[in-house]
Short mmCIF file of C-alpha atoms in Angstrom, two decimals:
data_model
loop_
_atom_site.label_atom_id
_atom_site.label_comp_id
_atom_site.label_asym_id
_atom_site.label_seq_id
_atom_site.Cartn_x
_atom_site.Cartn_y
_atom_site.Cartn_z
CA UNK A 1 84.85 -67.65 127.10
CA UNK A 2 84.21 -64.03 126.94
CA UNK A 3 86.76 -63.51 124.01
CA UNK A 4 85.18 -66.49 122.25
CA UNK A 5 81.78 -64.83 121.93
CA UNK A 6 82.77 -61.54 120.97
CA UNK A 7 84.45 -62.85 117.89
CA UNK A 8 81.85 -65.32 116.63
CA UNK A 9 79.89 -62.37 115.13
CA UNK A 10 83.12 -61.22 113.28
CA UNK A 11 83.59 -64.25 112.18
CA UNK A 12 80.33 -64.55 110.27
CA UNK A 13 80.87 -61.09 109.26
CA UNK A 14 83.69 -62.13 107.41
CA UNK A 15 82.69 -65.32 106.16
CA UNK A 16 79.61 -63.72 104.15
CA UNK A 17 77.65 -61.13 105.96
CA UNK A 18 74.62 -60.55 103.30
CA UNK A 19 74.11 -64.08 103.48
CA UNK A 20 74.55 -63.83 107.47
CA UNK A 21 71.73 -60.74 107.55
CA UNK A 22 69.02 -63.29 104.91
CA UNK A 23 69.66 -66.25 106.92
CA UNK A 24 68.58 -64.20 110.41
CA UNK A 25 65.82 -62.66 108.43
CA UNK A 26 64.62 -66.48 107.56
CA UNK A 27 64.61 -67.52 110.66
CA UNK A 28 62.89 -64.61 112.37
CA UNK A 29 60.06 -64.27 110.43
CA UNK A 30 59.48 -67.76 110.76
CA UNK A 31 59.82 -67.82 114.52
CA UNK A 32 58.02 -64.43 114.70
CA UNK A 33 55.22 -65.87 112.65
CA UNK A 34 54.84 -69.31 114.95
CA UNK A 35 55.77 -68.39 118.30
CA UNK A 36 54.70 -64.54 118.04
CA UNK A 37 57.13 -61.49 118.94
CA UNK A 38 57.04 -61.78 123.15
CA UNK A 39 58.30 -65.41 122.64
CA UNK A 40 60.87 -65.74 120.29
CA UNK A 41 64.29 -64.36 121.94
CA UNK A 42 67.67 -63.05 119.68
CA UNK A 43 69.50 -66.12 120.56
CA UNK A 44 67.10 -68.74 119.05
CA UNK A 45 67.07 -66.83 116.33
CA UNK A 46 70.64 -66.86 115.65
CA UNK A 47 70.52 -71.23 116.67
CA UNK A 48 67.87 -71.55 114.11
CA UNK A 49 69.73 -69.12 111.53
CA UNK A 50 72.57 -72.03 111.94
CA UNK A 51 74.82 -69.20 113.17
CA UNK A 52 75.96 -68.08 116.44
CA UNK A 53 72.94 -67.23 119.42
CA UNK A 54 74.69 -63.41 118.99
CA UNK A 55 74.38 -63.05 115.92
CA UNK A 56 71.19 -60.96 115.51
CA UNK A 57 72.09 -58.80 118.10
CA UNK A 58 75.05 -58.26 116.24
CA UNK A 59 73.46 -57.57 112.74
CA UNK A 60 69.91 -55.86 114.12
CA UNK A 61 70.36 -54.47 117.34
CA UNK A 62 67.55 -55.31 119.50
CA UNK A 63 64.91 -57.81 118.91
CA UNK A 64 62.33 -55.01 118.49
CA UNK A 65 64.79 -53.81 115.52
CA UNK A 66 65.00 -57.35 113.97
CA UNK A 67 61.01 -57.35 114.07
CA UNK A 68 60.89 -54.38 112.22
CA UNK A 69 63.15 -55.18 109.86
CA UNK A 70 61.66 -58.71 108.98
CA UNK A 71 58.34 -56.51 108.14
CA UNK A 72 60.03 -54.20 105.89
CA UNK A 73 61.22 -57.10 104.02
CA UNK A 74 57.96 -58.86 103.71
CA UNK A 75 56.32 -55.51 102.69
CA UNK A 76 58.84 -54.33 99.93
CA UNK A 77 58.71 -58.14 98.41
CA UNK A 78 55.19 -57.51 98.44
CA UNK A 79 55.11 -54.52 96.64
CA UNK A 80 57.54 -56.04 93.87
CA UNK A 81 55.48 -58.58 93.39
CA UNK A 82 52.35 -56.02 92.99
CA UNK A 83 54.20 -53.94 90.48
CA UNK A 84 55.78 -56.67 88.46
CA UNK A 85 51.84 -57.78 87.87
CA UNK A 86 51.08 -53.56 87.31
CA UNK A 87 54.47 -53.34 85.14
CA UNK A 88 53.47 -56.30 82.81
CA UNK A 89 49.63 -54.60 81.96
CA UNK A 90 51.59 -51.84 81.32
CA UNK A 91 53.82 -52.96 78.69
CA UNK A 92 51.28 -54.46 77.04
CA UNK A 93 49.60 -51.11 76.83
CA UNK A 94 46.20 -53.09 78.50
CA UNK A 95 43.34 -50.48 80.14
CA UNK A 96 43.68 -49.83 83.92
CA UNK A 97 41.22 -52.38 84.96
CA UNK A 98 43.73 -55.40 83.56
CA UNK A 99 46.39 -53.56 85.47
CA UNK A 100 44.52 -54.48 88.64
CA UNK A 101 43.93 -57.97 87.76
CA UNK A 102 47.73 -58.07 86.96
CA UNK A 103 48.11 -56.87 90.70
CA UNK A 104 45.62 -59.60 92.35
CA UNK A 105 47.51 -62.54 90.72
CA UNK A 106 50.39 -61.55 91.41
CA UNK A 107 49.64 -60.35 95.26
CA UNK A 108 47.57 -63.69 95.77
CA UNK A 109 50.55 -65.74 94.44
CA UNK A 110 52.79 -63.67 96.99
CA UNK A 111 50.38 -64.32 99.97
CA UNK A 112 49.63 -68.16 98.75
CA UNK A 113 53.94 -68.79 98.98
CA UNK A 114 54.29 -66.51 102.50
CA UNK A 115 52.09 -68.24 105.08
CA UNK A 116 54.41 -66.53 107.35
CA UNK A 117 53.75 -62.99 106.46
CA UNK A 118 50.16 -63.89 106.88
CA UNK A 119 50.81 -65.08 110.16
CA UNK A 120 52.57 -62.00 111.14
CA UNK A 121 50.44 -59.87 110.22
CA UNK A 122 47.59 -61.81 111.88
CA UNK A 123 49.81 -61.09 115.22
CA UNK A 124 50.22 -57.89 114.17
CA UNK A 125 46.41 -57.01 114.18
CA UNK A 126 45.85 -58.04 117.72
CA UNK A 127 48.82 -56.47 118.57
CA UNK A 128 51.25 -58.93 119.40
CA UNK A 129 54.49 -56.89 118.35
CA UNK A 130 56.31 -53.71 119.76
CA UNK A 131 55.13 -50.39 119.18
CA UNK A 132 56.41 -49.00 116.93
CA UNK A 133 58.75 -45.33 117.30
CA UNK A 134 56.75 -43.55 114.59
CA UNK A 135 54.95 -45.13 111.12
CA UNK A 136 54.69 -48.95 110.94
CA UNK A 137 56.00 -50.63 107.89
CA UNK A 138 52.01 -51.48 107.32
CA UNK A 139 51.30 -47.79 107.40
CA UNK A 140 53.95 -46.89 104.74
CA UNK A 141 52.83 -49.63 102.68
CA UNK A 142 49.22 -49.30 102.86
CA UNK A 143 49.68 -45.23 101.66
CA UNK A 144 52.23 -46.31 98.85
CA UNK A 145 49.58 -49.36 97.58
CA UNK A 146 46.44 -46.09 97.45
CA UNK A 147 48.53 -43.97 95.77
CA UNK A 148 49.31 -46.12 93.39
CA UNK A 149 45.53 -47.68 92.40
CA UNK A 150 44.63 -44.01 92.37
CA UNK A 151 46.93 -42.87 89.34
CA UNK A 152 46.41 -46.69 87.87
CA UNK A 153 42.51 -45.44 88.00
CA UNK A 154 43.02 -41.97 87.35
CA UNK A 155 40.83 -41.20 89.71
CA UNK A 156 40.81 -37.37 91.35
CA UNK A 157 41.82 -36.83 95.03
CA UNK A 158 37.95 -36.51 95.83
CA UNK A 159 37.65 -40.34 95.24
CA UNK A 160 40.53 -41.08 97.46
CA UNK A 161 37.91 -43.39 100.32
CA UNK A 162 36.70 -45.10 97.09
CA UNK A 163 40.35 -46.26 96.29
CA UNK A 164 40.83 -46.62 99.78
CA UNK A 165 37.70 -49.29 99.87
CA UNK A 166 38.70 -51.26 96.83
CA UNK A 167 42.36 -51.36 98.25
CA UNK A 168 40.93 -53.19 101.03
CA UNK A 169 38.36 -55.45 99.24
CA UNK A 170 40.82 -56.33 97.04
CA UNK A 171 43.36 -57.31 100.01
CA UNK A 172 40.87 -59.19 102.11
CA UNK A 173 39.63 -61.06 98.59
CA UNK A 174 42.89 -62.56 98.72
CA UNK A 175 44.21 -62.99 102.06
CA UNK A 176 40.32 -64.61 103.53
CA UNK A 177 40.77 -67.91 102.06
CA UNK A 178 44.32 -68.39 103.34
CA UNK A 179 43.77 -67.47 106.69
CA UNK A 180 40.59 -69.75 106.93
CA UNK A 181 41.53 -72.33 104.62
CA UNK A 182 41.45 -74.87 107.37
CA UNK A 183 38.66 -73.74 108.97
CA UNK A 184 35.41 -71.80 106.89
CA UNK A 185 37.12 -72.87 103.35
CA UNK A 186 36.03 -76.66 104.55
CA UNK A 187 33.21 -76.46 105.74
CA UNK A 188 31.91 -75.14 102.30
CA UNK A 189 33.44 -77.50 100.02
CA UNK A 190 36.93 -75.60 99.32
CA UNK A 191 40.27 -76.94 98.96
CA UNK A 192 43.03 -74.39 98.68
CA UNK A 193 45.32 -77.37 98.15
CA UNK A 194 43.52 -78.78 95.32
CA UNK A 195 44.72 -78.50 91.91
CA UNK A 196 43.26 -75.39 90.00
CA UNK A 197 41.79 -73.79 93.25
CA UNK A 198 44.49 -70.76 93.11
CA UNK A 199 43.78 -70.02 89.66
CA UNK A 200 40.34 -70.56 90.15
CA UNK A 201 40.69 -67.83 93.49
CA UNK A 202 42.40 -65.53 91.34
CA UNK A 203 39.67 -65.59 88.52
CA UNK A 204 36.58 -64.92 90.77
CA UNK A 205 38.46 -61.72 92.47
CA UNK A 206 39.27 -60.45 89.32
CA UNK A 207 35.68 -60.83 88.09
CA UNK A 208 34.31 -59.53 91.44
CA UNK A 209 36.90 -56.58 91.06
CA UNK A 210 36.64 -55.63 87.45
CA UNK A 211 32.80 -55.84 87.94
CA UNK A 212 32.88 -53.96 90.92
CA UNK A 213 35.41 -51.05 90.25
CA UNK A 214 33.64 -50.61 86.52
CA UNK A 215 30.03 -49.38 87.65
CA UNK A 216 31.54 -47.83 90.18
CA UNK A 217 33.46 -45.57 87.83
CA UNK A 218 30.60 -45.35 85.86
CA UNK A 219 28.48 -44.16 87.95
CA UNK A 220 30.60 -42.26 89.98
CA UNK A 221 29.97 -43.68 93.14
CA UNK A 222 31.64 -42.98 96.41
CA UNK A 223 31.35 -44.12 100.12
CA UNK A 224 30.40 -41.07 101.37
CA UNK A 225 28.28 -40.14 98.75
CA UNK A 226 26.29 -43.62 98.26
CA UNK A 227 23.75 -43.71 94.88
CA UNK A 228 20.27 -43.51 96.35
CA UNK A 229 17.42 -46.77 95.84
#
């Protein structure tokens, strides 16, 4: 018996390990997502991976090290899918302000196909996973995304809380409706299933955004140094 479970990680090693390593990744984040990080355990993981209940011990480590590593995926898809939007403007030689709508259609069609990450990251903010040994994959992310809108913007290191504030407006723009779109979304008339309500999502951000971040600039407004009445 003992024999017989060391070798069924070798095994899948051998039969197609990358594959092995996305199919555990697949099945954590989903369990991670649904069940939260206290109650999923390595071996359903591996049973719902279709591979053997060691498995992601084998691959990962500890559970703590699978958790982590599901984030980093979700994160640096993420980002690809922000800069693909950013890279496109860019090509096009457009003006920094259709570089950022680039980025929200492209980050609200990421969040619209991950329900999971959403979840997660739901868990995540009333700390339902590990602590983490140093940054958190949201930490590194979150620096990399402000960097970037400030050289997109060109804007000076003194207007690094006004990126800061449009990074998050722009995030919680996108991600409201899909966390509440059986609950609020409803109860005002919205269906994010509907036909045309994505687009139609995407279009008011944008305007909000482009609206927003343009007298801003303008006018050279900052959070801590707000324009007087």
């Amino acid at each position: 018996m003992t024999t017989a479970t060391r070798s069924e990680p070798q095994v899948e090693r051998e039969r197609n390990p990358a594959r092995s390593r996305e199919d555990i990744l697949d099945a954590a984040e989903r369990l991670f997502a649904e069940r939260g990080y206290g109650a999923t355990s390595l071996s359903e993981v591996g049973h719902l991976a279709g591979l053997s209940r060691a498995a992601p011990g084998y691959f990962f480590g500890s559970k703590a090290d699978l958790y982590r590593a599901v984030l980093d995926r979700c994160f640096a898809e993420a980002r690809e899918a922000v800069l693909r939007g950013r890279d496109r403007a860019l090509a096009s030689a457009e003006r920094p302000e259709a570089i950022l709508a680039g980025v929200v259609r492209d980050y609200f069609d990421f969040l619209a196909a991950r329900p999971h990450f959403i979840r997660l990251m739901e868990r995540e903010a009333l700390g339902g996973g590990p602590e983490w040994q140093g940054p958190s994959p949201a930490l590194a992310a979150g620096q990399e995304a402000l960097a970037a809108i400030m050289r997109e913007l060109g804007l000076a290191d003194a207007r690094t809380r006004e990126a800061a504030h449009l990074l998050v407006s722009m995030v919680a723009l996108c991600w409201f409706p899909l966390i509440h779109a059986t609950t609020l979304l409803p109860s005002v008339g919205l269906d994010p299933s509907a036909a045309g309500f994505a687009e139609e999502r995407k279009r008011h951000v944008i305007d909000l955004i482009l609206h927003g971040v343009s007298a801003r600039l303008e006018a050279g407004v900052s959070p801590a140094s707000p324009r007087a009445d």
